[in-house]
Structures are given as structure tokens and as C-alpha cells.
PDB file of C-alpha atoms in Angstrom:
ATOM      1  CA  UNK A   1     -54.264 202.403-134.543  1.00 44.00           C
ATOM      2  CA  UNK A   2     -55.483 203.772-131.451  1.00 48.00           C
ATOM      3  CA  UNK A   3     -54.341 203.037-128.240  1.00 64.00           C
ATOM      4  CA  UNK A   4     -57.710 201.450-126.218  1.00 85.00           C
ATOM      5  CA  UNK A   5     -57.610 201.301-122.097  1.00 93.00           C
ATOM      6  CA  UNK A   6     -56.287 197.568-122.294  1.00 96.00           C
ATOM      7  CA  UNK A   7     -53.816 198.304-125.496  1.00 94.00           C
ATOM      8  CA  UNK A   8     -51.580 195.364-125.361  1.00 95.00           C
ATOM      9  CA  UNK A   9     -50.001 195.979-129.148  1.00 95.00           C
ATOM     10  CA  UNK A  10     -48.034 193.778-131.145  1.00 94.00           C
ATOM     11  CA  UNK A  11     -46.244 194.246-134.273  1.00 94.00           C
ATOM     12  CA  UNK A  12     -47.346 191.634-136.902  1.00 91.00           C
ATOM     13  CA  UNK A  13     -43.384 191.184-137.841  1.00 88.00           C
ATOM     14  CA  UNK A  14     -42.766 190.045-134.245  1.00 87.00           C
ATOM     15  CA  UNK A  15     -45.198 187.140-134.197  1.00 88.00           C
ATOM     16  CA  UNK A  16     -43.963 184.348-136.066  1.00 82.00           C
ATOM     17  CA  UNK A  17     -44.863 180.330-135.378  1.00 83.00           C
ATOM     18  CA  UNK A  18     -46.626 179.827-131.974  1.00 90.00           C
ATOM     19  CA  UNK A  19     -46.167 182.758-128.897  1.00 93.00           C
ATOM     20  CA  UNK A  20     -47.883 182.464-125.265  1.00 95.00           C
ATOM     21  CA  UNK A  21     -49.097 185.376-123.930  1.00 96.00           C
ATOM     22  CA  UNK A  22     -50.482 186.763-120.629  1.00 97.00           C
ATOM     23  CA  UNK A  23     -52.361 190.373-119.910  1.00 97.00           C
ATOM     24  CA  UNK A  24     -53.078 191.039-117.158  1.00 98.00           C
ATOM     25  CA  UNK A  25     -55.192 194.528-116.054  1.00 97.00           C
ATOM     26  CA  UNK A  26     -53.686 196.922-114.011  1.00 97.00           C
ATOM     27  CA  UNK A  27     -56.032 198.903-111.412  1.00 97.00           C
ATOM     28  CA  UNK A  28     -56.094 202.154-113.719  1.00 97.00           C
ATOM     29  CA  UNK A  29     -56.979 200.303-116.890  1.00 97.00           C
ATOM     30  CA  UNK A  30     -59.857 198.487-114.704  1.00 97.00           C
ATOM     31  CA  UNK A  31     -61.631 201.796-113.516  1.00 97.00           C
ATOM     32  CA  UNK A  32     -60.927 202.828-117.999  1.00 97.00           C
ATOM     33  CA  UNK A  33     -62.849 199.947-118.672  1.00 97.00           C
ATOM     34  CA  UNK A  34     -65.128 200.017-116.057  1.00 97.00           C
ATOM     35  CA  UNK A  35     -66.304 202.998-117.001  1.00 97.00           C
ATOM     36  CA  UNK A  36     -66.047 202.774-120.793  1.00 96.00           C
ATOM     37  CA  UNK A  37     -67.837 199.840-120.520  1.00 97.00           C
ATOM     38  CA  UNK A  38     -71.122 201.087-117.927  1.00 96.00           C
ATOM     39  CA  UNK A  39     -69.550 198.596-115.121  1.00 97.00           C
ATOM     40  CA  UNK A  40     -70.017 199.573-111.308  1.00 97.00           C
ATOM     41  CA  UNK A  41     -66.343 197.992-110.977  1.00 97.00           C
ATOM     42  CA  UNK A  42     -63.977 195.334-112.937  1.00 98.00           C
ATOM     43  CA  UNK A  43     -61.497 194.265-110.622  1.00 95.00           C
ATOM     44  CA  UNK A  44     -59.967 192.339-111.563  1.00 95.00           C
ATOM     45  CA  UNK A  45     -59.080 190.927-116.020  1.00 98.00           C
ATOM     46  CA  UNK A  46     -56.504 188.499-117.349  1.00 98.00           C
ATOM     47  CA  UNK A  47     -56.080 186.466-120.297  1.00 98.00           C
ATOM     48  CA  UNK A  48     -53.965 184.213-121.190  1.00 98.00           C
ATOM     49  CA  UNK A  49     -53.780 183.560-125.082  1.00 97.00           C
ATOM     50  CA  UNK A  50     -51.410 181.309-127.468  1.00 96.00           C
ATOM     51  CA  UNK A  51     -50.960 183.221-131.299  1.00 95.00           C
ATOM     52  CA  UNK A  52     -49.986 182.162-134.364  1.00 92.00           C
ATOM     53  CA  UNK A  53     -49.581 183.511-137.986  1.00 91.00           C
ATOM     54  CA  UNK A  54     -51.266 182.058-141.219  1.00 87.00           C
ATOM     55  CA  UNK A  55     -49.904 184.146-143.593  1.00 87.00           C
ATOM     56  CA  UNK A  56     -51.615 187.523-143.234  1.00 88.00           C
ATOM     57  CA  UNK A  57     -53.843 186.592-140.971  1.00 91.00           C
ATOM     58  CA  UNK A  58     -52.919 185.596-136.968  1.00 94.00           C
ATOM     59  CA  UNK A  59     -55.181 183.394-135.060  1.00 94.00           C
ATOM     60  CA  UNK A  60     -55.224 183.884-131.314  1.00 95.00           C
ATOM     61  CA  UNK A  61     -56.703 181.243-128.555  1.00 96.00           C
ATOM     62  CA  UNK A  62     -56.883 180.408-124.890  1.00 97.00           C
ATOM     63  CA  UNK A  63     -59.072 182.431-122.640  1.00 98.00           C
ATOM     64  CA  UNK A  64     -60.063 185.257-120.517  1.00 98.00           C
ATOM     65  CA  UNK A  65     -62.041 185.410-117.067  1.00 98.00           C
ATOM     66  CA  UNK A  66     -62.735 189.154-115.670  1.00 98.00           C
ATOM     67  CA  UNK A  67     -64.744 190.028-112.194  1.00 98.00           C
ATOM     68  CA  UNK A  68     -67.480 192.414-112.717  1.00 98.00           C
ATOM     69  CA  UNK A  69     -70.477 194.117-111.220  1.00 97.00           C
ATOM     70  CA  UNK A  70     -72.974 196.066-113.494  1.00 97.00           C
ATOM     71  CA  UNK A  71     -76.398 198.071-112.041  1.00 94.00           C
ATOM     72  CA  UNK A  72     -79.672 195.680-111.325  1.00 90.00           C
ATOM     73  CA  UNK A  73     -81.873 197.031-114.628  1.00 84.00           C
ATOM     74  CA  UNK A  74     -84.883 197.222-112.092  1.00 82.00           C
ATOM     75  CA  UNK A  75     -83.149 198.703-108.360  1.00 85.00           C
ATOM     76  CA  UNK A  76     -79.635 199.651-109.588  1.00 87.00           C
ATOM     77  CA  UNK A  77     -77.830 197.367-107.104  1.00 91.00           C
ATOM     78  CA  UNK A  78     -74.823 196.052-107.573  1.00 94.00           C
ATOM     79  CA  UNK A  79     -75.071 192.447-109.540  1.00 95.00           C
ATOM     80  CA  UNK A  80     -71.397 190.951-108.896  1.00 96.00           C
ATOM     81  CA  UNK A  81     -70.149 188.298-111.619  1.00 96.00           C
ATOM     82  CA  UNK A  82     -67.693 186.428-112.545  1.00 97.00           C
ATOM     83  CA  UNK A  83     -66.461 185.998-116.364  1.00 97.00           C
ATOM     84  CA  UNK A  84     -64.291 183.143-118.156  1.00 97.00           C
ATOM     85  CA  UNK A  85     -64.857 182.578-121.255  1.00 96.00           C
ATOM     86  CA  UNK A  86     -62.661 181.025-123.944  1.00 96.00           C
ATOM     87  CA  UNK A  87     -61.265 183.347-126.454  1.00 95.00           C
ATOM     88  CA  UNK A  88     -60.928 182.557-130.223  1.00 95.00           C
ATOM     89  CA  UNK A  89     -60.326 185.233-132.461  1.00 94.00           C
ATOM     90  CA  UNK A  90     -58.753 185.718-135.929  1.00 94.00           C
ATOM     91  CA  UNK A  91     -56.941 189.271-136.895  1.00 94.00           C
ATOM     92  CA  UNK A  92     -56.913 189.197-140.741  1.00 93.00           C
ATOM     93  CA  UNK A  93     -56.117 192.043-143.050  1.00 90.00           C
ATOM     94  CA  UNK A  94     -58.329 194.836-144.075  1.00 85.00           C
ATOM     95  CA  UNK A  95     -59.042 195.533-147.561  1.00 69.00           C
ATOM     96  CA  UNK A  96     -60.035 198.607-147.713  1.00 61.00           C
ATOM     97  CA  UNK A  97     -57.490 198.313-150.701  1.00 48.00           C
ATOM     98  CA  UNK A  98     -60.111 195.887-152.494  1.00 48.00           C
ATOM     99  CA  UNK A  99     -63.052 197.206-151.675  1.00 49.00           C
ATOM    100  CA  UNK A 100     -65.151 194.255-154.529  1.00 51.00           C
ATOM    101  CA  UNK A 101     -63.014 191.210-152.675  1.00 50.00           C
ATOM    102  CA  UNK A 102     -65.179 189.330-150.902  1.00 53.00           C
ATOM    103  CA  UNK A 103     -64.125 187.866-147.609  1.00 51.00           C
ATOM    104  CA  UNK A 104     -65.815 184.125-146.860  1.00 53.00           C
ATOM    105  CA  UNK A 105     -65.863 183.038-143.475  1.00 51.00           C
ATOM    106  CA  UNK A 106     -66.506 179.746-141.788  1.00 53.00           C
ATOM    107  CA  UNK A 107     -68.390 179.488-138.476  1.00 46.00           C
ATOM    108  CA  UNK A 108     -65.816 179.106-136.677  1.00 54.00           C
ATOM    109  CA  UNK A 109     -64.096 182.454-137.436  1.00 47.00           C
ATOM    110  CA  UNK A 110     -67.205 184.670-136.538  1.00 52.00           C
ATOM    111  CA  UNK A 111     -64.988 186.550-134.768  1.00 81.00           C
ATOM    112  CA  UNK A 112     -63.376 187.882-136.445  1.00 88.00           C
ATOM    113  CA  UNK A 113     -61.153 191.121-136.323  1.00 90.00           C
ATOM    114  CA  UNK A 114     -59.480 193.756-139.074  1.00 90.00           C
ATOM    115  CA  UNK A 115     -55.402 194.798-138.422  1.00 91.00           C
ATOM    116  CA  UNK A 116     -54.387 197.561-140.746  1.00 90.00           C
ATOM    117  CA  UNK A 117     -51.116 195.005-141.898  1.00 87.00           C
ATOM    118  CA  UNK A 118     -48.540 195.780-139.054  1.00 91.00           C
ATOM    119  CA  UNK A 119     -49.523 195.752-135.624  1.00 93.00           C
ATOM    120  CA  UNK A 120     -53.007 193.762-134.006  1.00 94.00           C
ATOM    121  CA  UNK A 121     -53.805 195.124-129.812  1.00 96.00           C
ATOM    122  CA  UNK A 122     -54.608 191.805-128.506  1.00 96.00           C
ATOM    123  CA  UNK A 123     -55.705 194.012-125.148  1.00 96.00           C
ATOM    124  CA  UNK A 124     -58.838 196.229-127.106  1.00 96.00           C
ATOM    125  CA  UNK A 125     -59.552 192.242-128.685  1.00 96.00           C
ATOM    126  CA  UNK A 126     -59.788 190.753-124.747  1.00 97.00           C
ATOM    127  CA  UNK A 127     -61.552 194.502-123.651  1.00 96.00           C
ATOM    128  CA  UNK A 128     -64.192 193.884-126.086  1.00 95.00           C
ATOM    129  CA  UNK A 129     -64.695 190.054-125.564  1.00 96.00           C
ATOM    130  CA  UNK A 130     -65.694 190.951-122.169  1.00 97.00           C
ATOM    131  CA  UNK A 131     -67.742 193.592-123.136  1.00 96.00           C
ATOM    132  CA  UNK A 132     -69.952 190.410-125.321  1.00 95.00           C
ATOM    133  CA  UNK A 133     -69.298 188.259-122.684  1.00 97.00           C
ATOM    134  CA  UNK A 134     -71.527 190.649-120.541  1.00 97.00           C
ATOM    135  CA  UNK A 135     -74.988 189.915-118.608  1.00 95.00           C
ATOM    136  CA  UNK A 136     -77.908 192.469-120.967  1.00 95.00           C
ATOM    137  CA  UNK A 137     -79.944 192.580-118.117  1.00 91.00           C
ATOM    138  CA  UNK A 138     -78.861 192.102-115.006  1.00 92.00           C
ATOM    139  CA  UNK A 139     -80.957 191.281-112.573  1.00 88.00           C
ATOM    140  CA  UNK A 140     -80.087 191.708-108.446  1.00 88.00           C
ATOM    141  CA  UNK A 141     -81.960 189.102-105.340  1.00 86.00           C
ATOM    142  CA  UNK A 142     -84.403 192.562-105.163  1.00 78.00           C
ATOM    143  CA  UNK A 143     -84.923 193.071-108.816  1.00 75.00           C
ATOM    144  CA  UNK A 144     -88.713 191.443-108.880  1.00 77.00           C
ATOM    145  CA  UNK A 145     -90.016 193.428-106.100  1.00 76.00           C
ATOM    146  CA  UNK A 146     -88.658 196.228-107.645  1.00 71.00           C
ATOM    147  CA  UNK A 147     -89.885 195.934-110.920  1.00 73.00           C
ATOM    148  CA  UNK A 148     -93.800 194.831-109.168  1.00 74.00           C
ATOM    149  CA  UNK A 149     -93.467 197.851-107.036  1.00 77.00           C
ATOM    150  CA  UNK A 150     -92.913 199.777-110.110  1.00 73.00           C
ATOM    151  CA  UNK A 151     -95.829 198.656-111.671  1.00 69.00           C
ATOM    152  CA  UNK A 152     -94.076 196.761-114.256  1.00 68.00           C
ATOM    153  CA  UNK A 153     -96.179 192.968-114.545  1.00 62.00           C
ATOM    154  CA  UNK A 154     -94.436 189.562-115.032  1.00 62.00           C
ATOM    155  CA  UNK A 155     -94.408 187.529-117.891  1.00 61.00           C
ATOM    156  CA  UNK A 156     -97.459 185.502-116.201  1.00 64.00           C
ATOM    157  CA  UNK A 157     -99.409 188.074-115.915  1.00 60.00           C
ATOM    158  CA  UNK A 158     -99.053 190.061-118.769  1.00 62.00           C
ATOM    159  CA  UNK A 159     -99.076 186.829-121.242  1.00 68.00           C
ATOM    160  CA  UNK A 160    -102.444 185.283-122.851  1.00 73.00           C
ATOM    161  CA  UNK A 161    -102.466 183.225-119.528  1.00 72.00           C
ATOM    162  CA  UNK A 162    -102.687 186.085-117.462  1.00 66.00           C
ATOM    163  CA  UNK A 163    -104.986 188.079-119.634  1.00 67.00           C
ATOM    164  CA  UNK A 164    -107.352 185.265-119.112  1.00 74.00           C
ATOM    165  CA  UNK A 165    -106.315 185.108-115.312  1.00 72.00           C
ATOM    166  CA  UNK A 166    -107.809 188.903-115.080  1.00 71.00           C
ATOM    167  CA  UNK A 167    -110.769 188.516-117.507  1.00 76.00           C
ATOM    168  CA  UNK A 168    -112.446 185.244-115.076  1.00 78.00           C
ATOM    169  CA  UNK A 169    -110.957 187.561-111.596  1.00 78.00           C
ATOM    170  CA  UNK A 170    -113.512 190.632-113.415  1.00 79.00           C
ATOM    171  CA  UNK A 171    -116.410 188.110-114.521  1.00 80.00           C
ATOM    172  CA  UNK A 172    -115.684 186.851-110.728  1.00 84.00           C
ATOM    173  CA  UNK A 173    -116.472 190.277-108.935  1.00 83.00           C
ATOM    174  CA  UNK A 174    -119.275 191.265-111.398  1.00 79.00           C
ATOM    175  CA  UNK A 175    -121.134 187.703-110.605  1.00 70.00           C
TER     176      UNK A 175
END
């Protein structure tokens, strides 16, 4: 298993019963994750998790928090955001040895991660959860003005009613 910027590897044979863990990224890990996820800054990342074995699977529940700054999609200005979300993961064995086997997962198991049968990387799972929680289109307060200046029409202007309003305006000028 390769190590990530925020690796916290746990051997499966050491996970028995319920185990509670608190993870916290140090400054170097935050900088490396910020670079990986194309963030202007990642000022903190913590996770509190409870793990328990369920046969060959490891279930994880808890919460993670991160303080990030992304570049505005229109202006490039920093858009700070505090993220705090629940963790609800299940690490399941990779079934490479049984390619025809089907896995049926319920809706509460949609955040499944495969493990190699020896260990799991809880830190990487938390890092991936942060990436999934990021706003895909961060906008600063000045985003609308920057878009307007660049000639991008608003939704109202570009929709069907905007086209009718432009047509009406054109007709009134022609009269």
C-alpha cells in the first residue's frame, strides 16, 4: 500500500472490537494536501473516528473538519471555507482474486474503499473525503462582477426569458 500525504495505516489484525482514533494533519501534511487538491491553503485537518471490524470489513464512523481556501472560479480571489462533515466509510476486501464475484452494497455503504487484506489507510480515506466535500465552483463576493466584466451572461440573461427580453429591447429600438 503506497503512502499518501496524510497516511495513517492501520493493520487489520490490530483492529479488534471498537477502536477510537483522533487524527490531525501537521503543517507539512496540510501543505502537501493543499498542493494535491489545488487549494490556496489548507490550514487544518482533523478527524475523530470510531472503527470496528465486521468480518473482513472495517466500518468507520465519525467526523472530519478542515479549513480550506480555494481560488474563485471567476476572479482567482481566495474563497475560505470551513468544512465539517460526517465520515461513514466501509473498508472491504479487494476481490481481485475473484473477478466474477459480485458485491452488493446498500445505500449506506456507498462510500466503500477496498483494502488489500492486510491494512487500511484511514488518513488517505479522510483526505479523499475532504476532496469530495470541496465546493467544485467556489465564488468570491466579486465573482459576479468579474464574470460580467469578462462578458459572461447571468442565468437570467442567457435563459429563454433573457432571450425574449433582448428581443423585446431590440424591437423597441427599431420602432
